[in-house]
PDB file of C-alpha atoms and ligand atoms in Angstrom:
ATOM      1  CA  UNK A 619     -55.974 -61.744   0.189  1.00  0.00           C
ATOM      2  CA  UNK A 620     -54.385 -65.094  -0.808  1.00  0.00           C
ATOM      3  CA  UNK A 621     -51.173 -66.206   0.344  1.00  0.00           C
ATOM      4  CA  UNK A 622     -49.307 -64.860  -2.673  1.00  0.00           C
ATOM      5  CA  UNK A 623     -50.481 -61.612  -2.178  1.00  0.00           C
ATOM      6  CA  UNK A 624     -48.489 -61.864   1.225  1.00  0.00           C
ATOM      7  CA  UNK A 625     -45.742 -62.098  -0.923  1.00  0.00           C
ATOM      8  CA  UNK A 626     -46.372 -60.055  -3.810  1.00  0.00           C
ATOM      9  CA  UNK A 627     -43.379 -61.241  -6.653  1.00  0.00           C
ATOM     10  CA  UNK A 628     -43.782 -57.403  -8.091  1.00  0.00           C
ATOM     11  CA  UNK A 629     -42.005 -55.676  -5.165  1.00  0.00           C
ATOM     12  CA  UNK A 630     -41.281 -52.613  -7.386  1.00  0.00           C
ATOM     13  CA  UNK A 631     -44.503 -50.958  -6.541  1.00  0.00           C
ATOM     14  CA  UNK A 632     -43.417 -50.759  -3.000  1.00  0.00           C
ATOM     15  CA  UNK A 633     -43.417 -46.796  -2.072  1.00  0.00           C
ATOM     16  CA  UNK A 634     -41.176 -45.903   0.672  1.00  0.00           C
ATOM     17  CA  UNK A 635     -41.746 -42.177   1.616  1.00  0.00           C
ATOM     18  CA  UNK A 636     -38.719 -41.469   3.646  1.00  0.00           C
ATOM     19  CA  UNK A 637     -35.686 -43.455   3.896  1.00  0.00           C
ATOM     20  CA  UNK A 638     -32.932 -44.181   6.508  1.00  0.00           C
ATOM     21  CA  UNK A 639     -30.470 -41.338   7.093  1.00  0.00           C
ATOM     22  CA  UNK A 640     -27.723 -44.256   6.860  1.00  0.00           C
ATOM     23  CA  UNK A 641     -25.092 -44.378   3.943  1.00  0.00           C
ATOM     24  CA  UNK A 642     -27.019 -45.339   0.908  1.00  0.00           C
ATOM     25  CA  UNK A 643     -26.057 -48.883  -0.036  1.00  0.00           C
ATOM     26  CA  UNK A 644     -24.785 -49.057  -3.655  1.00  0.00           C
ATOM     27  CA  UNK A 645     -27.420 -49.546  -6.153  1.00  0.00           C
ATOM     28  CA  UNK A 646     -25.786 -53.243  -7.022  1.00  0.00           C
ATOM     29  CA  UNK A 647     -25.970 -54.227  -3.384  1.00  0.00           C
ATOM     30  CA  UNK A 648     -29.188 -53.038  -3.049  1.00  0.00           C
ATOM     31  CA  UNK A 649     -30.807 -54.830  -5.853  1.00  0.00           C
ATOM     32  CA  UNK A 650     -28.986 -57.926  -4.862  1.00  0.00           C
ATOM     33  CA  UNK A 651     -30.481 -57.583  -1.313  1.00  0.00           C
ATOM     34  CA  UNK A 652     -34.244 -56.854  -2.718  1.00  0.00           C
ATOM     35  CA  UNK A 653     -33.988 -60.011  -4.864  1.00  0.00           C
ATOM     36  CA  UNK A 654     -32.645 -62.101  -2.059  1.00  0.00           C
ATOM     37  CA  UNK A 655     -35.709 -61.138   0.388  1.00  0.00           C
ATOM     38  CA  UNK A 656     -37.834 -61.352  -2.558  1.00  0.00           C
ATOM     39  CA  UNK A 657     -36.899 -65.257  -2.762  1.00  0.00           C
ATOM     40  CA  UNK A 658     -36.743 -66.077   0.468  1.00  0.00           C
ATOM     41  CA  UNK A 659     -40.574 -64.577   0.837  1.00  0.00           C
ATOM     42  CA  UNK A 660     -41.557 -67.143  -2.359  1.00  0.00           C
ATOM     43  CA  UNK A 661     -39.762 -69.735  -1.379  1.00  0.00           C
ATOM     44  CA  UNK A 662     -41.519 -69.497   2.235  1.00  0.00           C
ATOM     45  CA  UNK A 663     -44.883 -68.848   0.308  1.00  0.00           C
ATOM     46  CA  UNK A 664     -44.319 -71.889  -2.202  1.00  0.00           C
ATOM     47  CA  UNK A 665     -43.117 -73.732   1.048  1.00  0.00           C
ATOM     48  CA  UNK A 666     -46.596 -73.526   3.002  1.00  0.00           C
ATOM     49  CA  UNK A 667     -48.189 -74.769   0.040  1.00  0.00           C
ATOM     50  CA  UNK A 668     -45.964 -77.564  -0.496  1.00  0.00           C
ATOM     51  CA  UNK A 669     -46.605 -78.577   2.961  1.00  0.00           C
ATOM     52  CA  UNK A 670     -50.570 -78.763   1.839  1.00  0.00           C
ATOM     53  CA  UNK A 671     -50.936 -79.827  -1.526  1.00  0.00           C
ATOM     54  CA  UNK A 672     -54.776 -78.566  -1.434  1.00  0.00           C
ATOM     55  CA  UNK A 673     -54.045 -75.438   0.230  1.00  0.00           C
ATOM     56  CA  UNK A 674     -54.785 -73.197  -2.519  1.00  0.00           C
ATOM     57  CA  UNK A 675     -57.822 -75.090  -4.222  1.00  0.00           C
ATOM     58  CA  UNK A 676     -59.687 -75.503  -0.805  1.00  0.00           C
ATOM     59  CA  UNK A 677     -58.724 -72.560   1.714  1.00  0.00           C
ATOM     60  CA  UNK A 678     -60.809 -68.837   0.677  1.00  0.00           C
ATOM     61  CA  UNK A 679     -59.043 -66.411  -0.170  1.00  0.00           C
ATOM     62  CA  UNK A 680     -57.540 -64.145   2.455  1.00  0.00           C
ATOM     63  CA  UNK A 681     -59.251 -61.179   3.226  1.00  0.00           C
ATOM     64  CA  UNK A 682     -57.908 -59.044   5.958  1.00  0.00           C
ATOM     65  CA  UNK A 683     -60.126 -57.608   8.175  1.00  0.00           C
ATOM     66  CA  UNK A 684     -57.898 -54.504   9.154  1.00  0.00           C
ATOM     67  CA  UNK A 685     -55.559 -52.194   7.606  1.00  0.00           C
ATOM     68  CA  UNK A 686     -52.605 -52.492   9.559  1.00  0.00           C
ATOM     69  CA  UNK A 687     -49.734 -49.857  11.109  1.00  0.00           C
ATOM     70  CA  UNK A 688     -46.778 -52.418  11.861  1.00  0.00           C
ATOM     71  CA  UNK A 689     -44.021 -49.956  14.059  1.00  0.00           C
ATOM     72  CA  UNK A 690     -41.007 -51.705  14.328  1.00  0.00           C
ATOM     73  CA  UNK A 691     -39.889 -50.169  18.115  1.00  0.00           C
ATOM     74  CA  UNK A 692     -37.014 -50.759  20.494  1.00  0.00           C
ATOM     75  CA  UNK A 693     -33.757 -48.374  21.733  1.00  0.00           C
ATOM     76  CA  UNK A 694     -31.359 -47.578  19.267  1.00  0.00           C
ATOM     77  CA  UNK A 695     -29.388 -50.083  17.748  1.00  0.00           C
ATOM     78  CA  UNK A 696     -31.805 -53.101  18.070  1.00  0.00           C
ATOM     79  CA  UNK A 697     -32.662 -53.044  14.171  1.00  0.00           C
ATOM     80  CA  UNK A 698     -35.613 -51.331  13.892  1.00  0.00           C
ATOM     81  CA  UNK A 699     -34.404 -50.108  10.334  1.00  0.00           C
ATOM     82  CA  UNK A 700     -32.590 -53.313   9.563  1.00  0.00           C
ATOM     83  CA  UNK A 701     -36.126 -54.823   9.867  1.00  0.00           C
ATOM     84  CA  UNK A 702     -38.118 -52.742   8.336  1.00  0.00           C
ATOM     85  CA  UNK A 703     -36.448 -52.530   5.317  1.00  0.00           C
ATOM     86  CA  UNK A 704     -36.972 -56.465   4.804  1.00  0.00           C
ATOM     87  CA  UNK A 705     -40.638 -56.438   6.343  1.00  0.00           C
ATOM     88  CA  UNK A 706     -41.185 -53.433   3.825  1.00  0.00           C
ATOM     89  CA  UNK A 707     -39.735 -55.348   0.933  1.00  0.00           C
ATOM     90  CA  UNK A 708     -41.200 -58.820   1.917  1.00  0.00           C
ATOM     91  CA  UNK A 709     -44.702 -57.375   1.798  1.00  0.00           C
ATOM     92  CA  UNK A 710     -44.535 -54.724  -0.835  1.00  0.00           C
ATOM     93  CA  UNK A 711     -45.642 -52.327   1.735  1.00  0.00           C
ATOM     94  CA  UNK A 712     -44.971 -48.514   2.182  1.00  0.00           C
ATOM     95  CA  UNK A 713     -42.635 -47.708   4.891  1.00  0.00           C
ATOM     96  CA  UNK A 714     -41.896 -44.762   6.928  1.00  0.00           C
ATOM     97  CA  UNK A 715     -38.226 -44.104   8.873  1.00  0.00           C
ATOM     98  CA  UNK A 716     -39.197 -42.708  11.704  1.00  0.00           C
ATOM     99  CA  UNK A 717     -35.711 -41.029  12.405  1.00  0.00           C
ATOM    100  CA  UNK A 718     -36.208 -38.910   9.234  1.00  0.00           C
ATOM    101  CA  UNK A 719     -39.320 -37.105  10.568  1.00  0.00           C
ATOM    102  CA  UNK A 720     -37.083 -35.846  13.831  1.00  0.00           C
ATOM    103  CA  UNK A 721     -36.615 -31.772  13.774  1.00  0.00           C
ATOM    104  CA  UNK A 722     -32.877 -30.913  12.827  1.00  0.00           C
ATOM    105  CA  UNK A 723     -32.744 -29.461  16.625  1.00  0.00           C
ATOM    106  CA  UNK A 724     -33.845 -32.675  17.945  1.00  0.00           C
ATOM    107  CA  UNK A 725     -31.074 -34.507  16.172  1.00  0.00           C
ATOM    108  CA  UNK A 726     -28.459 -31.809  16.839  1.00  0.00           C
ATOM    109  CA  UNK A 727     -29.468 -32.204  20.537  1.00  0.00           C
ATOM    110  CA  UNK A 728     -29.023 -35.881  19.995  1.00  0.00           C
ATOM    111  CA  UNK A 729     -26.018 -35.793  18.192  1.00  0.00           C
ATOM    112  CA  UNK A 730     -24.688 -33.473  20.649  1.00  0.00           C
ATOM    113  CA  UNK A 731     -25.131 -36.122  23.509  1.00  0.00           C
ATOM    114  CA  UNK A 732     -28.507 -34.779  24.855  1.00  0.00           C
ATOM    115  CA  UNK A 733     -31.236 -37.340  25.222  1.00  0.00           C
ATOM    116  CA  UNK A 734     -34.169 -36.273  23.629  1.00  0.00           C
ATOM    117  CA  UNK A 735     -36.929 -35.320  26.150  1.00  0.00           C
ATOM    118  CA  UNK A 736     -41.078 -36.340  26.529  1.00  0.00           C
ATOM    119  CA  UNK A 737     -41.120 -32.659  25.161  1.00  0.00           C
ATOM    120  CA  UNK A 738     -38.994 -33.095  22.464  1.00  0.00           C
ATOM    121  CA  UNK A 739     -41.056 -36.612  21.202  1.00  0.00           C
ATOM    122  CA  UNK A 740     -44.750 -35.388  21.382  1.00  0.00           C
ATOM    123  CA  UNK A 741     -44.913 -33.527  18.017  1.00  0.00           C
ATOM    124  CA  UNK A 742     -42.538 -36.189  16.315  1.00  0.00           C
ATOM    125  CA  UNK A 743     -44.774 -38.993  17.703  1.00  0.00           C
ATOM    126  CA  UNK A 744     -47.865 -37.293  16.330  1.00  0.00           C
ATOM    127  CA  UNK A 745     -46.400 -36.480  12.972  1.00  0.00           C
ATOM    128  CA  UNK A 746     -45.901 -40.266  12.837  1.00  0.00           C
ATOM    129  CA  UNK A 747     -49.281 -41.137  13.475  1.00  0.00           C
ATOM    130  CA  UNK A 748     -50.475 -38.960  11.307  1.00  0.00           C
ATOM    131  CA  UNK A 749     -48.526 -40.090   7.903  1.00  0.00           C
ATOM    132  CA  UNK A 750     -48.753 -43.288   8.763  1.00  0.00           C
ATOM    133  CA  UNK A 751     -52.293 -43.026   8.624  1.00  0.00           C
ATOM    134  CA  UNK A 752     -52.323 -40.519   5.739  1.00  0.00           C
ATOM    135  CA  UNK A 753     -49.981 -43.154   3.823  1.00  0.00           C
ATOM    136  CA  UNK A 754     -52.312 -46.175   5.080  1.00  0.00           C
ATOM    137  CA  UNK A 755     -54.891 -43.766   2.552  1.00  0.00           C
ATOM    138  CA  UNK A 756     -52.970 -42.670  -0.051  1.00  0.00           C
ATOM    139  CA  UNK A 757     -51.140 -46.265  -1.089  1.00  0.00           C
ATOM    140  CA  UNK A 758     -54.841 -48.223  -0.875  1.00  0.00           C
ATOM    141  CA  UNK A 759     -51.886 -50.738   0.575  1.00  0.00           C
ATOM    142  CA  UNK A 760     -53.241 -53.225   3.531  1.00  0.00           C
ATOM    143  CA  UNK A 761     -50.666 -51.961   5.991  1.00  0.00           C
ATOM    144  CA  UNK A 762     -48.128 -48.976   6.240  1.00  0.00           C
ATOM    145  CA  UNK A 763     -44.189 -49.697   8.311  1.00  0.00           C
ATOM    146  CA  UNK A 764     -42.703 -47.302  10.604  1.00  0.00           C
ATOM    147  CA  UNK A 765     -39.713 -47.030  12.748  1.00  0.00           C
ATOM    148  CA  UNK A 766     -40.486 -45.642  16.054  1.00  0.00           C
ATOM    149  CA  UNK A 767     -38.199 -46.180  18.995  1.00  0.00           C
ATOM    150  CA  UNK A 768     -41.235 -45.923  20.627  1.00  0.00           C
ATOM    151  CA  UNK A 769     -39.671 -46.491  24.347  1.00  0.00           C
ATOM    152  CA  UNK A 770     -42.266 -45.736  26.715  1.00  0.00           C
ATOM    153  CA  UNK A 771     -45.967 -46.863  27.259  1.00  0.00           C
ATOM    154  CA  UNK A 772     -47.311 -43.300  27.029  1.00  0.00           C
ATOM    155  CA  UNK A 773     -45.749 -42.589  23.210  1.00  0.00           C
ATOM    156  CA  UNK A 774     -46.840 -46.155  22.414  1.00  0.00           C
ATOM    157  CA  UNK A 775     -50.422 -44.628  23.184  1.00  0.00           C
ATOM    158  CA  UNK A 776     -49.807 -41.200  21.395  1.00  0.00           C
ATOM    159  CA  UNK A 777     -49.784 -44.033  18.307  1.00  0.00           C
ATOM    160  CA  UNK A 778     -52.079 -45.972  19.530  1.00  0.00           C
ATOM    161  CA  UNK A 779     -54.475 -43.133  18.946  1.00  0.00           C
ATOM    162  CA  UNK A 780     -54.799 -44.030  15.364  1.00  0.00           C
ATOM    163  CA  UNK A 781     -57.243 -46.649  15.727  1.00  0.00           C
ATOM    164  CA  UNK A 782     -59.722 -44.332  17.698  1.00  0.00           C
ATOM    165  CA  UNK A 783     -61.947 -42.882  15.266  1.00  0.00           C
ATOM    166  CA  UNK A 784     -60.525 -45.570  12.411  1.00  0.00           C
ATOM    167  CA  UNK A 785     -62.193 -48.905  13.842  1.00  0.00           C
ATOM    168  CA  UNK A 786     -60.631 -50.367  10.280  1.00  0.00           C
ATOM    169  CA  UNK A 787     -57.306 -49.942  11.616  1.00  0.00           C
ATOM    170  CA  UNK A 788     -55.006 -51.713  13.624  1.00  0.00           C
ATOM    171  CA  UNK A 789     -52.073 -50.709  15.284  1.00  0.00           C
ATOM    172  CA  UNK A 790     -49.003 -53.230  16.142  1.00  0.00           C
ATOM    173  CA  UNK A 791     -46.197 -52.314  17.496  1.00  0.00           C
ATOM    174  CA  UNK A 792     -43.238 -55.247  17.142  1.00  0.00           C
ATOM    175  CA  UNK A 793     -40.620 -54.542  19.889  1.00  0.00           C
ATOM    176  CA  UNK A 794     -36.924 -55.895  18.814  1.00  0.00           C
ATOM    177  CA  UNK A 795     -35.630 -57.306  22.180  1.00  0.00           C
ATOM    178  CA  UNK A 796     -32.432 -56.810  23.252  1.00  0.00           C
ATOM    179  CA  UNK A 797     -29.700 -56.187  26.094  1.00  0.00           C
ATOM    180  CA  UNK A 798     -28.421 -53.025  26.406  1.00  0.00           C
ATOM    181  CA  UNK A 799     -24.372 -53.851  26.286  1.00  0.00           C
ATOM    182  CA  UNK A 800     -25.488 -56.028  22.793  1.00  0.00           C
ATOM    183  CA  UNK A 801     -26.642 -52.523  21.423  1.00  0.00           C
ATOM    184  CA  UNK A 802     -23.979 -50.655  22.361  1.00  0.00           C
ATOM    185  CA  UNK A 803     -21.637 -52.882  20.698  1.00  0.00           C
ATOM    186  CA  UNK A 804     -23.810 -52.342  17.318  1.00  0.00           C
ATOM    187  CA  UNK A 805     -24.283 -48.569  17.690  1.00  0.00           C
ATOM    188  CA  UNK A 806     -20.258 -48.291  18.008  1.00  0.00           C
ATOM    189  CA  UNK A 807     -19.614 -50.633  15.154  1.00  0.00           C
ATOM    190  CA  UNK A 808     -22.250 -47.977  12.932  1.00  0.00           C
ATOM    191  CA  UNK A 809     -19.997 -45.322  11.119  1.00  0.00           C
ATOM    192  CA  UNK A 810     -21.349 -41.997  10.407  1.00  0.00           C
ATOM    193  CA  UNK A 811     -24.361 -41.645  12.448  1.00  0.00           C
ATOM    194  CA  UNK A 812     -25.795 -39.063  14.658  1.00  0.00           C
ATOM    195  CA  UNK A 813     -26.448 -41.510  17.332  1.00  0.00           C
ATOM    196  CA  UNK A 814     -23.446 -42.310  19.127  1.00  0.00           C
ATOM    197  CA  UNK A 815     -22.451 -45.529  21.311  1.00  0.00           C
ATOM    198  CA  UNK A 816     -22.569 -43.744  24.560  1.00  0.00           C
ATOM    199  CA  UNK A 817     -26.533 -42.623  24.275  1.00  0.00           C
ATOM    200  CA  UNK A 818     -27.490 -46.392  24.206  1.00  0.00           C
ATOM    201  CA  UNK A 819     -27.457 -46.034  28.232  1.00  0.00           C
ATOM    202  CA  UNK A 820     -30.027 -43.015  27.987  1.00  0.00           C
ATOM    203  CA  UNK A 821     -32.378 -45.276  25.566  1.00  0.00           C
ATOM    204  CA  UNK A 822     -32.477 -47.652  28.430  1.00  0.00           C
ATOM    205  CA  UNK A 823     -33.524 -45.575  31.201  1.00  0.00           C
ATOM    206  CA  UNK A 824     -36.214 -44.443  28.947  1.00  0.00           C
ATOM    207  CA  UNK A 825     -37.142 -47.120  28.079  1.00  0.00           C
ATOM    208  CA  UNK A 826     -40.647 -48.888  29.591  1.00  0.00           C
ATOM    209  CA  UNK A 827     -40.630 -52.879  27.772  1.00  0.00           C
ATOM    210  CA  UNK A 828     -44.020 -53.168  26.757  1.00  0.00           C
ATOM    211  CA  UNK A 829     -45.898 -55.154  29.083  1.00  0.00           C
ATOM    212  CA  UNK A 830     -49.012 -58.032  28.872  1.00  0.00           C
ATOM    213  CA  UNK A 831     -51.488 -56.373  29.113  1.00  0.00           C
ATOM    214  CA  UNK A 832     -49.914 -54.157  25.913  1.00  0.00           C
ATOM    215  CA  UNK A 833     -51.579 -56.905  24.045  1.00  0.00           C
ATOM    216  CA  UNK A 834     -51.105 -55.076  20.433  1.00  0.00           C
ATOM    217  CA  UNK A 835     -47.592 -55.623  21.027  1.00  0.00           C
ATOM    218  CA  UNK A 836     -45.530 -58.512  19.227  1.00  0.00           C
ATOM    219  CA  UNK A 837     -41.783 -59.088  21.117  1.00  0.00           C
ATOM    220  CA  UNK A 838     -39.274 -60.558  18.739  1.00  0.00           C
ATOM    221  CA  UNK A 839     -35.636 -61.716  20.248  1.00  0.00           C
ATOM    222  CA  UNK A 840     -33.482 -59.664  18.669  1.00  0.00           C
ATOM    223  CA  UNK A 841     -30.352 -60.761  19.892  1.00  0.00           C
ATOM    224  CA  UNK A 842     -29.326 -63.071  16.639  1.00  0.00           C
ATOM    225  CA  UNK A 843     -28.381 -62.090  13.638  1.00  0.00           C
ATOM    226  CA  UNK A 844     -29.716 -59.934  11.190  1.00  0.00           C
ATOM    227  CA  UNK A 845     -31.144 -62.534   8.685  1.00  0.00           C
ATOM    228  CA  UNK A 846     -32.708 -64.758  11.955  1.00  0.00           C
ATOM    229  CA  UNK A 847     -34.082 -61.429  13.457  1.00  0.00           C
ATOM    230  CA  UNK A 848     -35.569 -60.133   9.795  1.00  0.00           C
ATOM    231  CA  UNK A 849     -37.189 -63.811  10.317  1.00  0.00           C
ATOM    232  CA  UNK A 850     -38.768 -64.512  13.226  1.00  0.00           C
ATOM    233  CA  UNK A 851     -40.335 -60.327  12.603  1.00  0.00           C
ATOM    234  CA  UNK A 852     -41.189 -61.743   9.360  1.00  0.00           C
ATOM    235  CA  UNK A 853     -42.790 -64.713  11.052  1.00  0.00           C
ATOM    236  CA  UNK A 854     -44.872 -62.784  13.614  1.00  0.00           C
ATOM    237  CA  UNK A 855     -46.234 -59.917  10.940  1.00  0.00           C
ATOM    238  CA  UNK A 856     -47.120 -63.430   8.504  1.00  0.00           C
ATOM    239  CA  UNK A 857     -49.135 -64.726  11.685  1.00  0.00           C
ATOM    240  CA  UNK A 858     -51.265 -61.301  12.394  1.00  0.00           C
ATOM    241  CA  UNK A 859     -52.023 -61.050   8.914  1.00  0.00           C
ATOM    242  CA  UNK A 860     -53.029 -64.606   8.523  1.00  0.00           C
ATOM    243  CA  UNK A 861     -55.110 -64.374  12.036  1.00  0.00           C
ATOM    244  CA  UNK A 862     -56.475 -61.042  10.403  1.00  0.00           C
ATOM    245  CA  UNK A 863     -57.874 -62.851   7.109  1.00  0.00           C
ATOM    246  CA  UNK A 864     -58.820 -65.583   9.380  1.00  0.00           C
ATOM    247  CA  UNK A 865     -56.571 -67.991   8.125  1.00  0.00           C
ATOM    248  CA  UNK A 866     -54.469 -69.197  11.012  1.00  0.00           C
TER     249      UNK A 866
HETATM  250  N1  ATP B1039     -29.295 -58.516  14.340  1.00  0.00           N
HETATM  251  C1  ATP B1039     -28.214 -57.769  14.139  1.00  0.00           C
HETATM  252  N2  ATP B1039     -26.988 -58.259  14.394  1.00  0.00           N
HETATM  253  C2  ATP B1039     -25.883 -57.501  14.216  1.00  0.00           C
HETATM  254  N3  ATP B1039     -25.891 -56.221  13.780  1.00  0.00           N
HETATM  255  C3  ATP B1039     -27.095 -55.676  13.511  1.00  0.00           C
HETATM  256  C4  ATP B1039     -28.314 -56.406  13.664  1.00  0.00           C
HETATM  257  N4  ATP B1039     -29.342 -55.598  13.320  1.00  0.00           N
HETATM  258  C5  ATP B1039     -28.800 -54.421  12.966  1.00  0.00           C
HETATM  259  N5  ATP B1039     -27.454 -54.462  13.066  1.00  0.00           N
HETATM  260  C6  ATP B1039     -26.493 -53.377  12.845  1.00  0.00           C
HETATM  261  O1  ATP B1039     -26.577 -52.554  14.001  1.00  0.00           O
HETATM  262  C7  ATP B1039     -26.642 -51.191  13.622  1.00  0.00           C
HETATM  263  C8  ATP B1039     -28.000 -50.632  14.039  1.00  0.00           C
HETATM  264  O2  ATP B1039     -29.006 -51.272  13.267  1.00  0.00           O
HETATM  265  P1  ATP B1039     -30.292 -50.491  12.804  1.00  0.00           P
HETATM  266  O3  ATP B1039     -29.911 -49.155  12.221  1.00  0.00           O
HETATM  267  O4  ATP B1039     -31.123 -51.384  11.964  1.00  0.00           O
HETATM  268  O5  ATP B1039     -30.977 -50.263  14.221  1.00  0.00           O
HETATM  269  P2  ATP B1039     -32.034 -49.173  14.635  1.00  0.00           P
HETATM  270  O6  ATP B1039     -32.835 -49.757  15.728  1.00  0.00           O
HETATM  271  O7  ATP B1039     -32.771 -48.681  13.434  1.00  0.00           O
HETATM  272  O8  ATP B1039     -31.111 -48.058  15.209  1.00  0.00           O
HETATM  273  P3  ATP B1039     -31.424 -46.496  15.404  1.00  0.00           P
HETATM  274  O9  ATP B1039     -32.649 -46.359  16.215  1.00  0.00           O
HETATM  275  O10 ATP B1039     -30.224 -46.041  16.141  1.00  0.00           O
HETATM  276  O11 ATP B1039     -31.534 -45.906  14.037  1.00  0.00           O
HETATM  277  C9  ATP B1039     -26.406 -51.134  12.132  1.00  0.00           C
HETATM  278  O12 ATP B1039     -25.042 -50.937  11.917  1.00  0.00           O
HETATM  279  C10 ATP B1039     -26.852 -52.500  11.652  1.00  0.00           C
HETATM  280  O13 ATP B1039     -26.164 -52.893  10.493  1.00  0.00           O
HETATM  281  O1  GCO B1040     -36.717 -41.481  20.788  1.00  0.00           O
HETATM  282  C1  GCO B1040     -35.539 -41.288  20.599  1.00  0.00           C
HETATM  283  O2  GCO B1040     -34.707 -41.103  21.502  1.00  0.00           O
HETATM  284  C2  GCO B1040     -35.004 -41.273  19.202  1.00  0.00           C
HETATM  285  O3  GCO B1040     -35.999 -41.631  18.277  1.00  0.00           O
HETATM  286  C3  GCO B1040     -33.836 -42.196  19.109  1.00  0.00           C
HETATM  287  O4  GCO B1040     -34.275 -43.507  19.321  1.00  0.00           O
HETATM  288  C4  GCO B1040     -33.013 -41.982  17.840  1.00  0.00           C
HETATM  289  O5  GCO B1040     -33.650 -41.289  16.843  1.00  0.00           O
HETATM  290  C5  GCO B1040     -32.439 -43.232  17.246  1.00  0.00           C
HETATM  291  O6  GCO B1040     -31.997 -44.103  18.186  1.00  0.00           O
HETATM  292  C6  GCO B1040     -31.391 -42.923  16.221  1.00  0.00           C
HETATM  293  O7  GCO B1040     -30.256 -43.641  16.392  1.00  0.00           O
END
């Protein structure tokens, strides 16, 4: 795969199978937004060759090694969707939102101020799994992105289950790093959603940060804003890829 292929320039090909339960953004908007990532992936591809004027002639082309399941994790609010989106558009890959594959009783029990249980996450943390590998198949794409909050080490595992019988697969999980008074702040400033301001709190006693020895795991500060936290994910997926193809 060569570095332009990283950054395909044809991002209408990207599939995404389910997407966010927010407020759609307004077709306008939204095509602004897709061109704007679209540049800033060029400009960072044309960028790394500028840097190396012989780049292209003398480095072989990238070939990953891997198909890849990127899941964007952390508690709600941190920008798991926020990043996805841009990841997904950056690298013209498929991507899944996780919160669309919850039961309607699981976000009724949410919505009604209920945390969600280890009972209530086992089926919706297989079902992930399993389209993210059956979209990894379908789309022939390198990679497939989900949203997954993901909080503990044990449903980290139920996903990590992918790569079992699949040695061609990798599973990454990039954690969005953030205090918990930050995210309540965002999840009250959200209009309109299910998850309200006051279940932030429950997200954290869940949650388990991934720890070193979770060495599939890639920790991005996500305490900036939107456009430095799209980047520095952006950043670590490049890397992995690159380190994948053998590049970097
Ligand atoms: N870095 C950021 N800085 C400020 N606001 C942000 C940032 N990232 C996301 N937001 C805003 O915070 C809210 C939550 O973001 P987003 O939906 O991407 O998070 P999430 O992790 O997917 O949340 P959930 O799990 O609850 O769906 C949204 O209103 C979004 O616009
Ligand atoms: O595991 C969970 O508790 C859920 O997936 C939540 O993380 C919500 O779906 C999400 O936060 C929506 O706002």
């Amino acid at each position: 795969m060569s570095t332009d292929d990283l950054f395909p320039k044809d991002l209408s090909s990207a599939g995404v199978t389910h997407l966010p339960p927010s407020p759609p953004i307004e077709p306008t908007k939204r095509e602004k937004r897709r061109s704007s990532i679209a540049s800033i992936a060029s400009r960072t591809s044309r960028a790394s060759r500028a840097s190396n004027g012989s780049m292209v002639a003398s480095t072989p082309a990238l070939v990953p090694q891997h198909k890849h399941i990127w899941v964007i994790t952390g508690p709600a609010g941190c920008g798991k969707t926020s990043v996805a989106e841009y990841l997904h558009l950056a690298f013209a890959l498929p991507y899944l939102e996780g919160d669309t594959f919850h039961t309607p009783q699981n976000v009724k029990k949410m919505a009604e101020g209920h945390p969600l249980t280890d009972a209530d996450r086992w089926d919706w943390l297989i079902l992930l799994r399993e389209q993210s590998l059956q979209t990894l198949h379908e789309s022939g794409t390198s990679g497939v992105i989900v949203t997954c909050s993901a909080l503990k080490r044990k449903y980290r595992d139920v996903i990590r289950i992918a790569t079992y019988h699949n040695p061609a697969i990798l599973v990454h999980f990039v954690f969005l790093n953030a205090t918990e008074s930050l995210l309540m702040d965002r999840v009250r400033g959200r209009q309109n959603h299910y998850m309200k301001d006051y279940m932030v709190h429950s997200q954290f006693e869940s949650l388990e940060a991934p720890q070193k020895d979770e060495t599939d795991v890639l920790s991005v500060e996500a305490s900036g804003t939107s456009v430095e936290v799209q980047r520095l994910a952006l950043a670590v997926v490049r890397k992995t890829m690159e380190m994948d193809a053998g590049a970097a």
